[in-house]
Each structure stands twice: as C-alpha cells, then as structure tokens.
Amino acid sequence: MSDRRERLARLDRLMGRLKEHGLRMTPQRAAILRALVMDPNHPSVETLHRRLVADYPNMSLATVYKTMNLLKELGEVRELEFSSRDNRFDGFIPQPHPHLICTRCGRIIDPDVPELKDLIENLVHATGFDVQSHRLDFYGLCPSCLKKD
Amino acid sequence: MSDRRERLARLDRLMGRLKEHGLRMTPQRAAILRALVMDPNHPSVETLHRRLVADYPNMSLATVYKTMNLLKELGEVRELEFSSRDNRFDGFIPQPHPHLICTRCGRIIDPDVPELKDLIENLVHATGFDVQSHRLDFYGLCPSCLKKD
DNA sequence: TCTCTGAAGAAAATTATTATCATTTTTTTT
DNA sequence: AAAAAAAATGATAATAATTTTCTTCAGAGA
C-alpha cells in the first residue's frame, strides 16, 4: 500500500479510461495525467500548467484545460468551484448555513440540519483545524420537480 | 411576526449599518437594499439589477455590484459562489466528499465525516428532496497555521 | 446655501475559461 | 511503407462576469 504504487495505479486507470473512449494518449496528455496523479494537493489548472511548462516548454494552457475537461466528463475528476460566476446571495442570513439546491429548477431552500453542530465539533476534534465557517450545499431534485418525472 | 415586518426591520438594520460606517444613503442604495430585502429567494446581481432597472432605468450594474460588495464587507450578506474562477480539482476522489480548507495557507484536506450518511438520510426525509450530490467545504485554520499565531 | 467628499454611471480593463483554426501528430487504410 | 483520415496541439481570439477608472453629480454637515 505504498503511496507511489497507488498513484501509479490511478495513472493506469486514467490512461485506460481515455483509451476506452477512443482518445489518444499523447505525450502532453500523459504528462498532464502524471502531474495530476502525483500532485498531493488539489491543484488548479494554472498550478498544473506552471509545473508542466518546466518540462514541456510549449505545453499550452488550453491543452491542460481540455484534458481536465475530458477527465471531468469521464467522471474521473471533480471540480471544486470557487469564486464568482453568476453568484447568488443570502440576503437574510449572513451566517453560514446549509442549502438544498434543486438542480432542475434552481430553487434554493435553507433546511434545518440539527446534526451540524455536533458534526463540526467532531471535525475540530479529529483534525485539529479551527473550523470557522463553511459552505454546505446539497444538490438534488425538489419535490415539485420530482413529481414532473 | 409578519413576514413584511421582518423584512422592513432587516431593511432598517442594513441602512443603519451603512450609516454607522459613514456611507451615504442614496436613492440607488436604498432601492438596492429594498430589492434585496424583499427578494424571497437567493438573487444574483444580475437578477437584482434586472428588477431595479424597471423602476430606475439608469441603475448601473456596477452600482449593484459595488453595493453588494459593501454589504459583503459588512458581513450582512453572504455570497454563494458557483462555477468557475481559479478552480481546483480533486484528482483522486471524484465522488463528492467534504473538504477542510485552510483560509490562510490554502491547504485542502479530505476529512472523514462518518455522520454524513445519516445526515443526508434525515435531510431527504425532512424535505422531500432527492439529494443526489453535495458540496461540503469547511473553512478554518489548519493546525500548522494555528501554531504560527 | 456652500463646500467637499463620497457615489453614480459609462466605458475600459481584467481575468478565468472556452472557442477557433491552422499546423502537427497519431492512427488507419491502402 | 506511404498516403489518407482523424484527432490533438498550441497560439490567439472570443466570451462573459466582475472590477476599475474617471468624470460628473449629489448628499450632508458647516
């Protein structure tokens, strides 16, 4: 269960997924996959690209974007969306609280989540983080959209 | 406990916060605050602006942005950030899972949250939503940044 | 009312991401 | 092995939300 072995297995899997979709394994793609798989953190496209140009001086930012989008479409990678595009506001409750968001109609409700307080306490205990805030969004279909199926 | 009264109280508060910071109460700002406070949903800047131009034909989008940013700075409004700017990736675990994000050094870790399964079940039960996915980010200071204080 | 600083508005700038397209590379076919 | 077809790369342009800039205007205290 060496970390390195795990990462290489993951690399294999990613290469396999691309191949099984008839996509070509180019040197650039191989390098991007390697960089992704070897990254211990949660890199941005920018970060990956910065590292890649060291070895591949004319690696294009567009190529990194395209490859990451492929992986996203294959469900092999999850994008953590930060900051600002078409943002919405909580006008009433500035304190952080969970949201329940309907992916069909866009409705957002503020559910009660009584378990939250304990959950955060446990998290603080287990990790040593000082948790100060959060962003908790649950996605799904609201009752009225469910009826329309 | 009329809804309207609550909203007017909130409007008062927002006006007070601006005033106590030496900021002027202009017709535009008053209108933006009113639109925000009366909105039953989680409006975007775009949405607010679209409504405001009906009554204030030369209300500028920049003005709405500026006012919302003021409220954000005062902690009176919370921005729900969707989609794409400087995004980062989970390269290893494409399934949704909680993140613990250090607001100082940017480190992101994937904590265990054993309570999550039950929490979601309860949520489904209480709201009638079919919860299919989530985005759970906890923000705070990591142990090593805490030490540096 | 006068003054002066903050605010509004229009337009330009910024920035992350996506699209375009000519060129190059890879794969398939002859 | 060469030619043809398909697909990917990379440079650049396009896009779109947000921010900045700068000139003009207006609110609030003297």
Coordinates of C-alpha atoms (C1' of nucleotides) in Angstrom, one line a residue:
Chain A
M1 CA 0.0 0.0 0.0
S2 CA 2.8 2.4 -0.9
D3 CA 1.6 5.8 -1.9
R4 CA 3.6 5.7 -5.0
R5 CA 2.1 2.5 -6.1
E6 CA -1.4 3.8 -5.5
R7 CA -0.7 6.8 -7.7
L8 CA 0.7 4.7 -10.5
A9 CA -2.4 2.5 -10.4
R10 CA -4.5 5.6 -10.6
L11 CA -2.5 6.8 -13.6
D12 CA -3.1 3.5 -15.3
R13 CA -6.8 3.8 -14.7
L14 CA -6.9 7.3 -16.2
M15 CA -5.0 6.2 -19.2
G16 CA -7.3 3.2 -19.6
R17 CA -10.4 5.4 -19.4
L18 CA -9.1 7.7 -22.1
K19 CA -8.2 4.8 -24.3
E20 CA -11.6 3.0 -23.9
H21 CA -13.2 6.2 -25.2
G22 CA -11.1 6.2 -28.3
L23 CA -9.0 9.1 -27.1
R24 CA -5.3 9.2 -27.9
M25 CA -2.5 9.0 -25.4
T26 CA -0.3 11.9 -26.5
P27 CA 2.9 12.9 -24.6
Q28 CA 1.1 16.0 -23.4
R29 CA -1.8 14.1 -22.1
A30 CA 0.4 11.6 -20.4
A31 CA 2.3 14.4 -18.8
I32 CA -0.8 16.1 -17.6
L33 CA -2.2 12.9 -16.1
R34 CA 1.1 12.3 -14.4
A35 CA 1.2 15.8 -13.0
L36 CA -2.4 15.4 -11.7
V37 CA -1.9 12.0 -10.2
M38 CA 1.4 12.9 -8.5
D39 CA 0.0 16.1 -7.0
P40 CA -0.6 15.7 -3.3
N41 CA -3.0 18.6 -3.2
H42 CA -6.0 19.9 -5.1
P43 CA -4.3 21.7 -7.9
S44 CA -5.7 24.3 -10.2
V45 CA -5.3 24.3 -14.0
E46 CA -2.9 27.2 -13.5
T47 CA -0.8 25.2 -11.0
L48 CA -0.6 22.1 -13.2
H49 CA 0.3 24.2 -16.2
R50 CA 3.0 26.1 -14.3
R51 CA 4.6 22.8 -13.3
L52 CA 4.2 21.2 -16.8
V53 CA 5.9 24.0 -18.7
A54 CA 9.1 23.3 -16.8
D55 CA 9.4 20.0 -18.6
Y56 CA 7.3 20.8 -21.7
P57 CA 8.1 24.4 -22.6
N58 CA 5.3 24.8 -25.1
M59 CA 2.6 23.0 -23.2
S60 CA -0.4 25.1 -23.8
L61 CA -2.8 26.3 -21.1
A62 CA -5.6 25.3 -23.5
T63 CA -4.4 21.8 -23.6
V64 CA -4.4 21.5 -19.9
Y65 CA -8.0 22.9 -19.8
K66 CA -9.1 20.5 -22.5
T67 CA -7.6 17.5 -20.8
M68 CA -9.1 18.4 -17.4
N69 CA -12.5 18.8 -19.1
L70 CA -12.2 15.4 -20.6
L71 CA -11.5 13.9 -17.2
K72 CA -14.4 15.8 -15.8
E73 CA -16.7 14.4 -18.5
L74 CA -15.5 10.9 -17.7
G75 CA -16.3 11.4 -14.1
E76 CA -12.7 10.9 -13.1
V77 CA -12.1 14.3 -11.6
R78 CA -14.2 16.6 -9.6
E79 CA -14.0 20.4 -10.0
L80 CA -14.2 22.4 -6.8
E81 CA -15.8 25.6 -7.9
F82 CA -14.7 28.7 -6.1
S83 CA -15.4 32.3 -6.6
S84 CA -17.6 34.2 -8.9
R85 CA -19.6 33.4 -11.9
D86 CA -23.3 34.2 -11.7
N87 CA -23.2 34.2 -8.0
R88 CA -26.2 34.5 -5.8
F89 CA -26.7 35.9 -2.3
D90 CA -28.1 35.1 1.0
G91 CA -29.8 38.4 1.8
F92 CA -31.3 37.4 5.0
I93 CA -29.0 35.1 6.9
P94 CA -25.4 36.1 6.6
Q95 CA -24.3 33.3 9.0
P96 CA -23.2 30.2 7.1
H97 CA -25.9 27.6 6.8
P98 CA -26.7 24.6 4.6
H99 CA -28.5 24.9 1.3
L100 CA -30.6 22.5 -0.6
I101 CA -30.4 23.3 -4.3
C102 CA -32.7 21.8 -7.0
T103 CA -30.6 21.1 -10.0
R104 CA -33.6 21.3 -12.3
C105 CA -35.5 24.4 -11.3
G106 CA -32.7 26.2 -9.4
R107 CA -34.7 26.7 -6.3
I108 CA -32.7 27.0 -3.1
I109 CA -34.0 26.3 0.3
D110 CA -32.5 26.6 3.8
P111 CA -33.1 23.3 5.6
D112 CA -32.7 22.6 9.3
V113 CA -29.7 20.4 10.0
P114 CA -29.7 19.8 13.7
E115 CA -26.7 17.4 13.4
L116 CA -24.5 20.1 12.2
K117 CA -23.2 21.4 15.5
D118 CA -22.0 18.1 16.7
L119 CA -20.6 17.2 13.3
I120 CA -18.4 20.3 13.3
E121 CA -17.3 19.7 16.9
N122 CA -16.2 16.2 16.0
L123 CA -14.4 17.5 12.9
V124 CA -12.5 20.0 15.0
H125 CA -11.6 17.2 17.4
A126 CA -10.4 14.8 14.8
T127 CA -8.4 17.2 12.6
G128 CA -7.1 19.9 14.8
F129 CA -8.5 22.6 12.5
D130 CA -10.1 25.6 13.9
V131 CA -13.3 25.5 11.8
Q132 CA -14.7 29.0 11.5
S133 CA -17.1 28.8 8.6
H134 CA -18.5 26.5 6.0
R135 CA -20.2 26.2 2.7
L136 CA -22.6 23.3 2.7
D137 CA -24.7 22.8 -0.5
F138 CA -26.7 19.7 -1.2
Y139 CA -27.9 19.1 -4.7
G140 CA -30.8 17.2 -5.9
L141 CA -34.4 17.4 -7.1
C142 CA -37.1 19.2 -5.2
P143 CA -40.4 17.6 -4.5
S144 CA -42.2 19.5 -7.2
C145 CA -39.7 18.7 -9.9
L146 CA -39.8 15.0 -8.8
K147 CA -43.5 14.9 -9.4
K148 CA -43.0 16.0 -13.0
D149 CA -40.9 13.0 -13.9
Chain B
M1 CA -44.2 38.1 13.3
S2 CA -45.4 39.2 9.9
D3 CA -43.0 38.5 7.1
R4 CA -43.3 42.0 5.8
R5 CA -42.4 43.5 9.2
E6 CA -39.4 41.2 9.4
R7 CA -38.2 42.4 6.1
L8 CA -38.6 46.0 7.0
A9 CA -36.7 45.5 10.2
R10 CA -33.9 44.0 8.2
L11 CA -34.0 46.9 5.8
D12 CA -33.6 49.3 8.8
R13 CA -30.7 47.3 10.0
L14 CA -28.9 47.4 6.7
M15 CA -29.5 51.1 6.4
G16 CA -28.1 51.6 9.9
R17 CA -25.0 49.6 9.2
L18 CA -24.2 51.7 6.2
K19 CA -24.8 54.9 8.1
E20 CA -22.7 53.8 11.0
H21 CA -19.8 53.3 8.6
G22 CA -20.2 56.8 7.3
L23 CA -21.6 55.6 4.0
R24 CA -24.3 57.7 2.3
M25 CA -27.9 56.6 1.8
T26 CA -28.6 57.4 -1.8
P27 CA -31.8 56.6 -3.7
Q28 CA -29.9 53.9 -5.6
R29 CA -28.6 52.2 -2.4
A30 CA -32.0 52.4 -0.8
A31 CA -33.5 50.8 -3.8
I32 CA -30.9 48.0 -3.9
L33 CA -31.4 47.3 -0.2
R34 CA -35.2 47.2 -0.7
A35 CA -34.9 44.8 -3.6
L36 CA -32.5 42.6 -1.7
V37 CA -34.6 42.5 1.4
M38 CA -37.9 41.9 -0.4
D39 CA -36.5 39.1 -2.5
P40 CA -37.8 35.8 -1.3
N41 CA -35.0 33.8 -3.0
H42 CA -31.3 34.0 -3.3
P43 CA -30.9 36.6 -6.1
S44 CA -27.9 37.2 -8.2
V45 CA -26.6 40.6 -9.0
E46 CA -28.0 40.1 -12.5
T47 CA -31.4 39.3 -11.1
L48 CA -31.4 42.3 -8.7
H49 CA -30.3 44.6 -11.5
R50 CA -32.9 43.4 -13.9
R51 CA -35.6 44.2 -11.4
L52 CA -34.2 47.5 -10.4
V53 CA -33.9 48.9 -13.9
A54 CA -37.7 48.6 -14.1
D55 CA -38.0 51.5 -11.6
Y56 CA -34.6 53.1 -12.1
P57 CA -33.9 52.9 -15.8
N58 CA -30.3 54.0 -15.5
M59 CA -29.4 52.0 -12.5
S60 CA -25.9 50.7 -13.3
L61 CA -24.8 47.1 -13.0
A62 CA -21.6 48.4 -11.4
T63 CA -23.6 50.2 -8.7
V64 CA -25.4 47.0 -7.8
Y65 CA -22.0 45.2 -7.7
K66 CA -20.5 47.9 -5.5
T67 CA -23.4 47.9 -3.1
M68 CA -23.4 44.2 -2.7
N69 CA -19.7 44.2 -2.1
L70 CA -20.2 46.7 0.7
L71 CA -22.8 44.5 2.3
K72 CA -20.4 41.6 2.0
E73 CA -17.7 43.5 3.7
L74 CA -20.0 44.5 6.5
G75 CA -20.9 40.8 6.9
E76 CA -24.5 41.4 6.2
V77 CA -24.7 39.3 3.1
R78 CA -23.2 36.0 2.1
E79 CA -22.1 35.2 -1.4
L80 CA -22.8 31.7 -2.7
E81 CA -20.1 31.1 -5.1
F82 CA -20.9 29.0 -8.0
S83 CA -18.9 27.9 -11.0
S84 CA -15.5 28.6 -12.3
R85 CA -12.8 31.0 -11.3
D86 CA -9.5 29.7 -10.4
N87 CA -11.0 26.3 -9.7
R88 CA -9.2 23.4 -8.2
F89 CA -9.6 19.7 -8.7
D90 CA -10.0 16.5 -6.8
G91 CA -7.7 14.3 -8.9
F92 CA -8.1 11.3 -6.8
I93 CA -11.7 11.0 -5.4
P94 CA -14.3 12.0 -8.0
Q95 CA -17.1 11.1 -5.6
P96 CA -18.4 14.2 -3.7
H97 CA -16.9 14.4 -0.2
P98 CA -16.3 17.0 2.4
H99 CA -13.2 19.3 2.3
L100 CA -11.5 21.1 5.1
I101 CA -9.9 24.2 3.7
C102 CA -7.3 26.4 5.5
T103 CA -8.1 30.0 4.8
R104 CA -4.5 31.1 5.5
C105 CA -2.3 28.7 3.5
G106 CA -4.9 27.3 1.1
R107 CA -4.3 23.7 2.1
I108 CA -7.2 21.4 1.4
I109 CA -7.7 18.1 3.2
D110 CA -10.3 15.3 2.9
P111 CA -11.6 14.6 6.4
D112 CA -13.7 11.6 7.4
V113 CA -17.2 12.6 8.3
P114 CA -18.9 9.4 9.5
E115 CA -22.1 11.3 10.4
L116 CA -22.7 12.3 6.8
K117 CA -24.7 9.3 5.6
D118 CA -27.3 9.7 8.4
L119 CA -27.4 13.4 8.0
I120 CA -28.3 13.1 4.3
E121 CA -30.9 10.5 5.0
N122 CA -32.5 12.8 7.6
L123 CA -32.4 15.6 5.1
V124 CA -34.2 13.6 2.5
H125 CA -36.8 12.6 5.0
A126 CA -37.4 16.1 6.3
T127 CA -37.5 17.9 2.9
G128 CA -38.7 15.5 0.3
F129 CA -35.8 16.4 -1.9
D130 CA -34.0 13.6 -3.7
V131 CA -30.4 14.5 -2.6
Q132 CA -28.0 13.3 -5.3
S133 CA -24.8 15.1 -4.6
H134 CA -23.2 17.8 -2.4
R135 CA -20.5 20.3 -2.0
L136 CA -19.4 20.5 1.6
D137 CA -16.5 22.8 2.4
F138 CA -15.5 23.7 5.9
Y139 CA -13.2 26.7 6.3
G140 CA -10.8 27.5 9.1
L141 CA -7.2 27.4 10.1
C142 CA -5.1 24.3 9.9
P143 CA -3.0 23.1 12.8
S144 CA 0.3 24.4 11.4
C145 CA -1.2 27.8 10.7
L146 CA -2.7 27.9 14.2
K147 CA 0.8 27.4 15.7
K148 CA 2.2 30.4 13.9
D149 CA -0.2 32.8 15.6
Chain C
dT1 C1' -26.5 77.9 0.8
dC2 C1' -21.7 76.4 0.1
dT3 C1' -18.3 73.1 0.1
dC4 C1' -16.3 68.8 -0.2
dT5 C1' -16.1 64.2 -0.2
dG6 C1' -18.5 60.0 -1.5
dA7 C1' -21.3 57.9 -5.0
dA8 C1' -23.2 57.0 -9.7
dG9 C1' -22.7 55.8 -14.3
dA10 C1' -20.4 54.8 -18.6
dA11 C1' -16.9 52.7 -20.5
dA12 C1' -12.5 50.4 -20.4
dA13 C1' -9.8 46.9 -18.1
dT14 C1' -9.2 42.5 -16.1
dT15 C1' -9.2 37.6 -15.7
dA16 C1' -10.5 32.7 -16.0
dT17 C1' -12.2 29.9 -19.3
dT18 C1' -13.7 28.5 -24.0
dA19 C1' -13.7 28.5 -29.0
dT20 C1' -11.3 28.8 -33.3
dC21 C1' -8.3 27.2 -36.6
dA22 C1' -4.1 26.3 -39.0
dT23 C1' -0.5 23.0 -38.2
dT24 C1' 1.3 18.9 -36.5
dT25 C1' 0.9 14.3 -34.8
dT26 C1' -1.2 9.9 -34.5
dT27 C1' -3.8 6.1 -36.3
dT28 C1' -5.8 3.7 -40.1
dT29 C1' -6.0 2.3 -44.7
dT30 C1' -4.2 1.2 -49.0
Chain D
dA1 C1' 5.9 1.9 -46.2
dA2 C1' 3.3 5.6 -48.0
dA3 C1' -0.9 8.0 -48.2
dA4 C1' -5.2 9.4 -46.3
dA5 C1' -8.1 10.3 -42.4
dA6 C1' -8.8 11.6 -37.8
dA7 C1' -7.7 13.9 -33.9
dA8 C1' -4.8 16.8 -30.8
dT9 C1' -1.8 20.7 -30.0
dG10 C1' -0.9 25.5 -29.4
dA11 C1' -1.3 30.3 -30.4
dT12 C1' -4.6 33.5 -30.4
dA13 C1' -9.1 35.5 -30.4
dA14 C1' -13.6 35.4 -28.2
dT15 C1' -16.5 35.5 -24.1
dA16 C1' -18.5 36.9 -20.0
dA17 C1' -18.7 38.1 -15.2
dT18 C1' -16.7 41.3 -12.3
dT19 C1' -13.7 45.3 -11.2
dT20 C1' -11.5 49.6 -12.0
dT21 C1' -11.2 54.1 -13.7
dC22 C1' -12.5 58.6 -14.3
dT23 C1' -15.7 62.3 -15.0
dT24 C1' -19.8 64.2 -13.4
dC25 C1' -23.2 64.7 -9.8
dA26 C1' -25.3 64.9 -5.3
dG27 C1' -25.9 64.3 -0.1
dA28 C1' -24.8 66.0 4.4
dG29 C1' -22.5 68.8 7.5
dA30 C1' -20.6 73.6 8.2

